[in-house]
Amino acid sequence: EPEVTQTPSHQVTQMGQEVILRCVPISNHLYFYWYRQILGQKVEFLVSFYNNEISEKSEIFDDQFSVERPDGSNFTLKIRSTKLEDSAMYFCASTVAPGSGANVLTFGAGSRLTVL
Amino acid sequence: SQQGEEDPQALSIQEGENATMNCSYKTSINNLQWYRQNSGRGLVHLILIRSNEREKHSGRLRVTLDTSKKSSSLLITASRAADTASYFCATDLNTGFQKLVFGTGTRLLVSP
């Protein structure tokens, strides 16, 4: 069964450092997402991406965050200067085309980011 | 309150018992979905119910939707230890945007 793959599975970084989290969505999917989950808390929407541009972003997704689809397969989330509160599990998700009114997301296993 | 709130926050039952989790939401939706998350892992889609549906079944799962009360319930029948996980409802808002908004989750523990 097709999977969304994420790397790294765990990254530890120092506050102020740049981090890039990588995702390979399912190949025929068109919409891509990043969500995050602070330990034990709810899953929060960060950003959605379609047709090589951001379609929506949340208040969390400030100027320190950026997303990119540098080639036909990878979808990356960059945090420019990490803060302690960025420590969380980051999930990438993708879906074929939500226009049918059935926006079922396939999630990756997540990248755990620890900021020290 | 938030768009999706599940209750209870935690539920502990014995194998073979039924588990019922509830979700309330605030705004109009296209559909409501339930996802499962094993500890430290990604979310897995379980079932989707559209706004014009009232009940849906999938194996041991039964989902109901009451749009007048803006609430949904997930029933897992004859639970197994392997059902131990967190369960989240997610709403597909009727706004033209494509994101899902997740609730706060119910942690289910099924003891053998």
Short mmCIF file of C-alpha atoms in Angstrom, two decimals:
data_model
loop_
_atom_site.label_atom_id
_atom_site.label_comp_id
_atom_site.label_asym_id
_atom_site.label_seq_id
_atom_site.Cartn_x
_atom_site.Cartn_y
_atom_site.Cartn_z
CA GLU A 1 0.00 0.00 0.00
CA PRO A 2 1.37 3.45 -0.89
CA GLU A 3 2.86 5.38 2.03
CA VAL A 4 3.86 8.88 2.93
CA THR A 5 7.46 8.74 4.09
CA GLN A 6 9.11 11.26 6.37
CA THR A 7 12.71 11.87 7.29
CA PRO A 8 14.30 12.18 9.73
CA SER A 9 12.27 10.23 12.24
CA HIS A 10 13.89 12.20 15.06
CA GLN A 11 16.00 15.32 15.01
CA VAL A 12 17.61 17.10 17.92
CA THR A 13 18.76 20.65 17.33
CA GLN A 14 19.92 23.67 19.22
CA MET A 15 17.69 26.70 19.59
CA GLY A 16 18.26 29.13 16.73
CA GLN A 17 19.34 26.48 14.25
CA GLU A 18 17.61 25.82 10.95
CA VAL A 19 15.80 22.54 10.48
CA ILE A 20 14.46 20.92 7.32
CA LEU A 21 11.95 18.12 7.58
CA ARG A 22 11.39 16.06 4.49
CA CYS A 23 8.39 14.22 3.16
CA VAL A 24 7.68 12.11 0.12
CA PRO A 25 3.92 12.15 -0.48
CA ILE A 26 2.08 9.46 -2.36
CA SER A 27 2.93 9.85 -6.01
CA ASN A 28 -0.50 10.58 -7.47
CA HIS A 29 -1.58 12.87 -4.64
CA LEU A 30 -2.01 16.56 -5.37
CA TYR A 31 -2.56 18.23 -2.00
CA PHE A 32 0.08 18.23 0.69
CA TYR A 33 -0.07 19.25 4.32
CA TRP A 34 2.03 19.74 7.40
CA TYR A 35 0.53 19.26 10.83
CA ARG A 36 2.22 19.27 14.19
CA GLN A 37 1.46 17.69 17.52
CA ILE A 38 3.04 18.88 20.72
CA LEU A 39 3.45 15.93 23.06
CA GLY A 40 0.09 14.74 24.32
CA GLN A 41 -1.83 17.55 22.68
CA LYS A 42 -4.05 17.97 19.68
CA VAL A 43 -2.96 17.70 16.07
CA GLU A 44 -2.65 21.25 14.71
CA PHE A 45 -2.81 22.33 11.09
CA LEU A 46 0.20 24.26 9.84
CA VAL A 47 -0.07 24.61 6.08
CA SER A 48 -1.59 23.16 2.93
CA PHE A 49 0.08 23.20 -0.46
CA TYR A 50 -1.32 22.71 -3.92
CA ASN A 51 -0.06 23.41 -7.40
CA ASN A 52 3.31 24.58 -6.07
CA GLU A 53 1.94 27.19 -3.75
CA ILE A 54 0.53 27.54 -0.28
CA SER A 55 -3.27 27.29 -0.33
CA GLU A 56 -3.79 27.96 3.36
CA LYS A 57 -1.69 28.46 6.47
CA SER A 58 -2.44 28.76 10.16
CA GLU A 59 -1.37 31.38 12.67
CA ILE A 60 1.36 29.00 13.79
CA PHE A 61 2.95 29.11 10.34
CA ASP A 62 4.74 32.42 10.73
CA ASP A 63 7.73 33.84 8.88
CA GLN A 64 10.03 31.29 10.49
CA PHE A 65 8.33 28.51 8.55
CA SER A 66 8.46 27.78 4.85
CA VAL A 67 7.50 24.91 2.59
CA GLU A 68 8.85 23.84 -0.73
CA ARG A 69 8.42 21.16 -3.33
CA PRO A 70 11.90 21.29 -4.83
CA ASP A 71 11.36 18.41 -7.24
CA GLY A 72 8.56 16.11 -8.30
CA SER A 73 8.63 13.99 -5.20
CA ASN A 74 9.83 15.79 -2.07
CA PHE A 75 7.85 18.20 0.08
CA THR A 76 9.85 19.99 2.74
CA LEU A 77 9.14 22.04 5.83
CA LYS A 78 11.84 24.44 6.90
CA ILE A 79 12.03 26.14 10.25
CA ARG A 80 14.50 28.98 9.90
CA SER A 81 15.46 29.63 13.50
CA THR A 82 14.07 27.06 15.88
CA LYS A 83 12.61 27.93 19.27
CA LEU A 84 12.07 25.70 22.27
CA GLU A 85 8.33 25.73 21.61
CA ASP A 86 8.87 24.25 18.15
CA SER A 87 9.57 20.92 19.83
CA ALA A 88 6.83 18.66 18.55
CA MET A 89 6.00 15.80 16.22
CA TYR A 90 5.59 17.07 12.68
CA PHE A 91 3.34 15.12 10.37
CA CYS A 92 3.22 15.33 6.62
CA ALA A 93 0.01 14.27 4.90
CA SER A 94 -1.29 14.10 1.36
CA THR A 95 -4.52 13.52 -0.46
CA VAL A 96 -5.51 12.91 -4.06
CA ALA A 97 -7.96 15.72 -4.65
CA PRO A 98 -10.33 16.91 -1.95
CA GLY A 99 -12.77 18.51 -4.35
CA SER A 100 -15.05 15.49 -4.25
CA GLY A 101 -16.02 16.37 -0.69
CA ALA A 102 -14.10 13.46 0.75
CA ASN A 103 -10.80 14.85 1.91
CA VAL A 104 -9.19 11.71 3.37
CA LEU A 105 -5.59 12.32 4.37
CA THR A 106 -2.78 9.80 4.37
CA PHE A 107 -0.25 10.65 7.07
CA GLY A 108 3.40 9.86 7.41
CA ALA A 109 4.82 8.39 10.59
CA GLY A 110 6.08 11.80 11.69
CA SER A 111 9.34 13.56 12.45
CA ARG A 112 10.00 14.24 16.09
CA LEU A 113 11.80 17.55 16.55
CA THR A 114 13.50 18.29 19.85
CA VAL A 115 14.85 21.80 20.32
CA LEU A 116 17.34 22.23 23.16
CA SER B 1 -14.41 25.66 22.92
CA GLN B 2 -12.49 24.31 19.96
CA GLN B 3 -13.82 23.07 16.62
CA GLY B 4 -13.43 19.45 17.58
CA GLU B 5 -13.64 18.27 21.13
CA GLU B 6 -13.79 14.62 22.02
CA ASP B 7 -15.03 13.16 25.21
CA PRO B 8 -14.06 11.41 27.23
CA GLN B 9 -10.42 12.45 27.16
CA ALA B 10 -9.49 8.98 28.31
CA LEU B 11 -11.36 5.69 28.39
CA SER B 12 -10.28 2.45 29.97
CA ILE B 13 -12.19 -0.78 29.28
CA GLN B 14 -11.77 -4.55 29.22
CA GLU B 15 -11.42 -6.63 26.08
CA GLY B 16 -14.80 -7.55 24.67
CA GLU B 17 -16.51 -4.41 25.92
CA ASN B 18 -17.74 -1.66 23.64
CA ALA B 19 -16.04 1.73 23.53
CA THR B 20 -17.94 4.91 22.71
CA MET B 21 -16.24 8.20 21.97
CA ASN B 22 -17.99 11.45 21.24
CA CYS B 23 -17.00 14.47 19.21
CA SER B 24 -18.58 17.91 19.13
CA TYR B 25 -17.85 20.62 16.63
CA LYS B 26 -18.89 24.20 16.06
CA THR B 27 -19.22 25.04 12.38
CA SER B 28 -20.89 23.62 9.30
CA ILE B 29 -19.06 20.67 7.79
CA ASN B 30 -18.79 18.73 4.52
CA ASN B 31 -17.91 15.55 6.32
CA LEU B 32 -16.52 14.25 9.58
CA GLN B 33 -13.79 11.67 9.82
CA TRP B 34 -12.29 9.54 12.56
CA TYR B 35 -8.60 8.78 12.74
CA ARG B 36 -6.60 6.51 14.97
CA GLN B 37 -3.11 7.17 16.30
CA ASN B 38 -0.97 4.56 17.91
CA SER B 39 1.49 5.97 20.43
CA GLY B 40 4.15 8.07 18.73
CA ARG B 41 2.93 7.23 15.25
CA GLY B 42 1.02 8.91 12.45
CA LEU B 43 -2.73 9.07 12.11
CA VAL B 44 -4.61 6.44 10.18
CA HIS B 45 -7.97 7.13 8.62
CA LEU B 46 -10.76 4.90 9.94
CA ILE B 47 -14.06 6.09 8.58
CA LEU B 48 -15.73 9.09 6.96
CA ILE B 49 -19.34 10.18 7.30
CA ARG B 50 -20.78 12.85 5.06
CA SER B 51 -22.95 15.65 6.33
CA ASN B 52 -26.05 14.13 4.74
CA GLU B 53 -25.51 10.75 6.39
CA ARG B 54 -26.63 9.79 9.88
CA GLU B 55 -24.91 6.48 10.48
CA LYS B 56 -22.16 4.45 8.92
CA HIS B 57 -20.61 1.08 9.66
CA SER B 58 -17.22 -0.41 8.91
CA GLY B 59 -16.40 -3.73 10.49
CA ARG B 60 -16.53 -3.24 14.26
CA LEU B 61 -16.84 0.53 13.87
CA ARG B 62 -20.09 2.43 13.92
CA VAL B 63 -20.20 6.17 13.44
CA THR B 64 -23.17 8.44 13.91
CA LEU B 65 -23.54 12.06 12.95
CA ASP B 66 -26.11 14.54 14.25
CA THR B 67 -25.66 17.79 12.37
CA SER B 68 -28.42 19.51 14.35
CA LYS B 69 -26.41 18.94 17.53
CA LYS B 70 -23.07 19.23 15.74
CA SER B 71 -21.90 15.98 17.25
CA SER B 72 -20.65 12.56 16.23
CA SER B 73 -19.93 9.34 18.03
CA LEU B 74 -17.60 6.47 17.30
CA LEU B 75 -18.50 3.06 18.67
CA ILE B 76 -15.99 0.25 18.66
CA THR B 77 -17.70 -3.04 19.40
CA ALA B 78 -16.09 -6.09 20.99
CA SER B 79 -12.89 -4.21 21.67
CA ARG B 80 -9.48 -5.85 21.56
CA ALA B 81 -6.19 -4.95 23.22
CA ALA B 82 -4.95 -3.96 19.75
CA ASP B 83 -7.57 -1.18 19.69
CA THR B 84 -5.55 0.66 22.32
CA ALA B 85 -4.74 4.01 20.72
CA SER B 86 -5.84 7.63 20.56
CA TYR B 87 -8.86 8.41 18.43
CA PHE B 88 -9.42 11.78 16.81
CA CYS B 89 -12.35 13.23 15.00
CA ALA B 90 -11.57 15.57 12.13
CA THR B 91 -13.91 17.94 10.39
CA ASP B 92 -13.77 18.94 6.76
CA LEU B 93 -15.16 22.44 7.00
CA ASN B 94 -17.66 23.73 4.53
CA THR B 95 -15.48 26.72 3.70
CA GLY B 96 -13.88 25.75 0.40
CA PHE B 97 -10.54 25.23 2.13
CA GLN B 98 -8.96 21.83 1.99
CA LYS B 99 -7.66 21.24 5.49
CA LEU B 100 -9.00 18.96 8.17
CA VAL B 101 -9.41 20.30 11.69
CA PHE B 102 -8.66 17.71 14.34
CA GLY B 103 -10.20 17.39 17.75
CA THR B 104 -8.48 16.90 21.05
CA GLY B 105 -8.59 13.10 20.96
CA THR B 106 -9.71 10.28 23.21
CA ARG B 107 -7.08 7.94 24.61
CA LEU B 108 -8.50 4.43 24.67
CA LEU B 109 -6.91 1.70 26.75
CA VAL B 110 -8.22 -1.82 26.28
CA SER B 111 -6.97 -4.26 28.87
CA PRO B 112 -6.76 -8.00 28.16
#
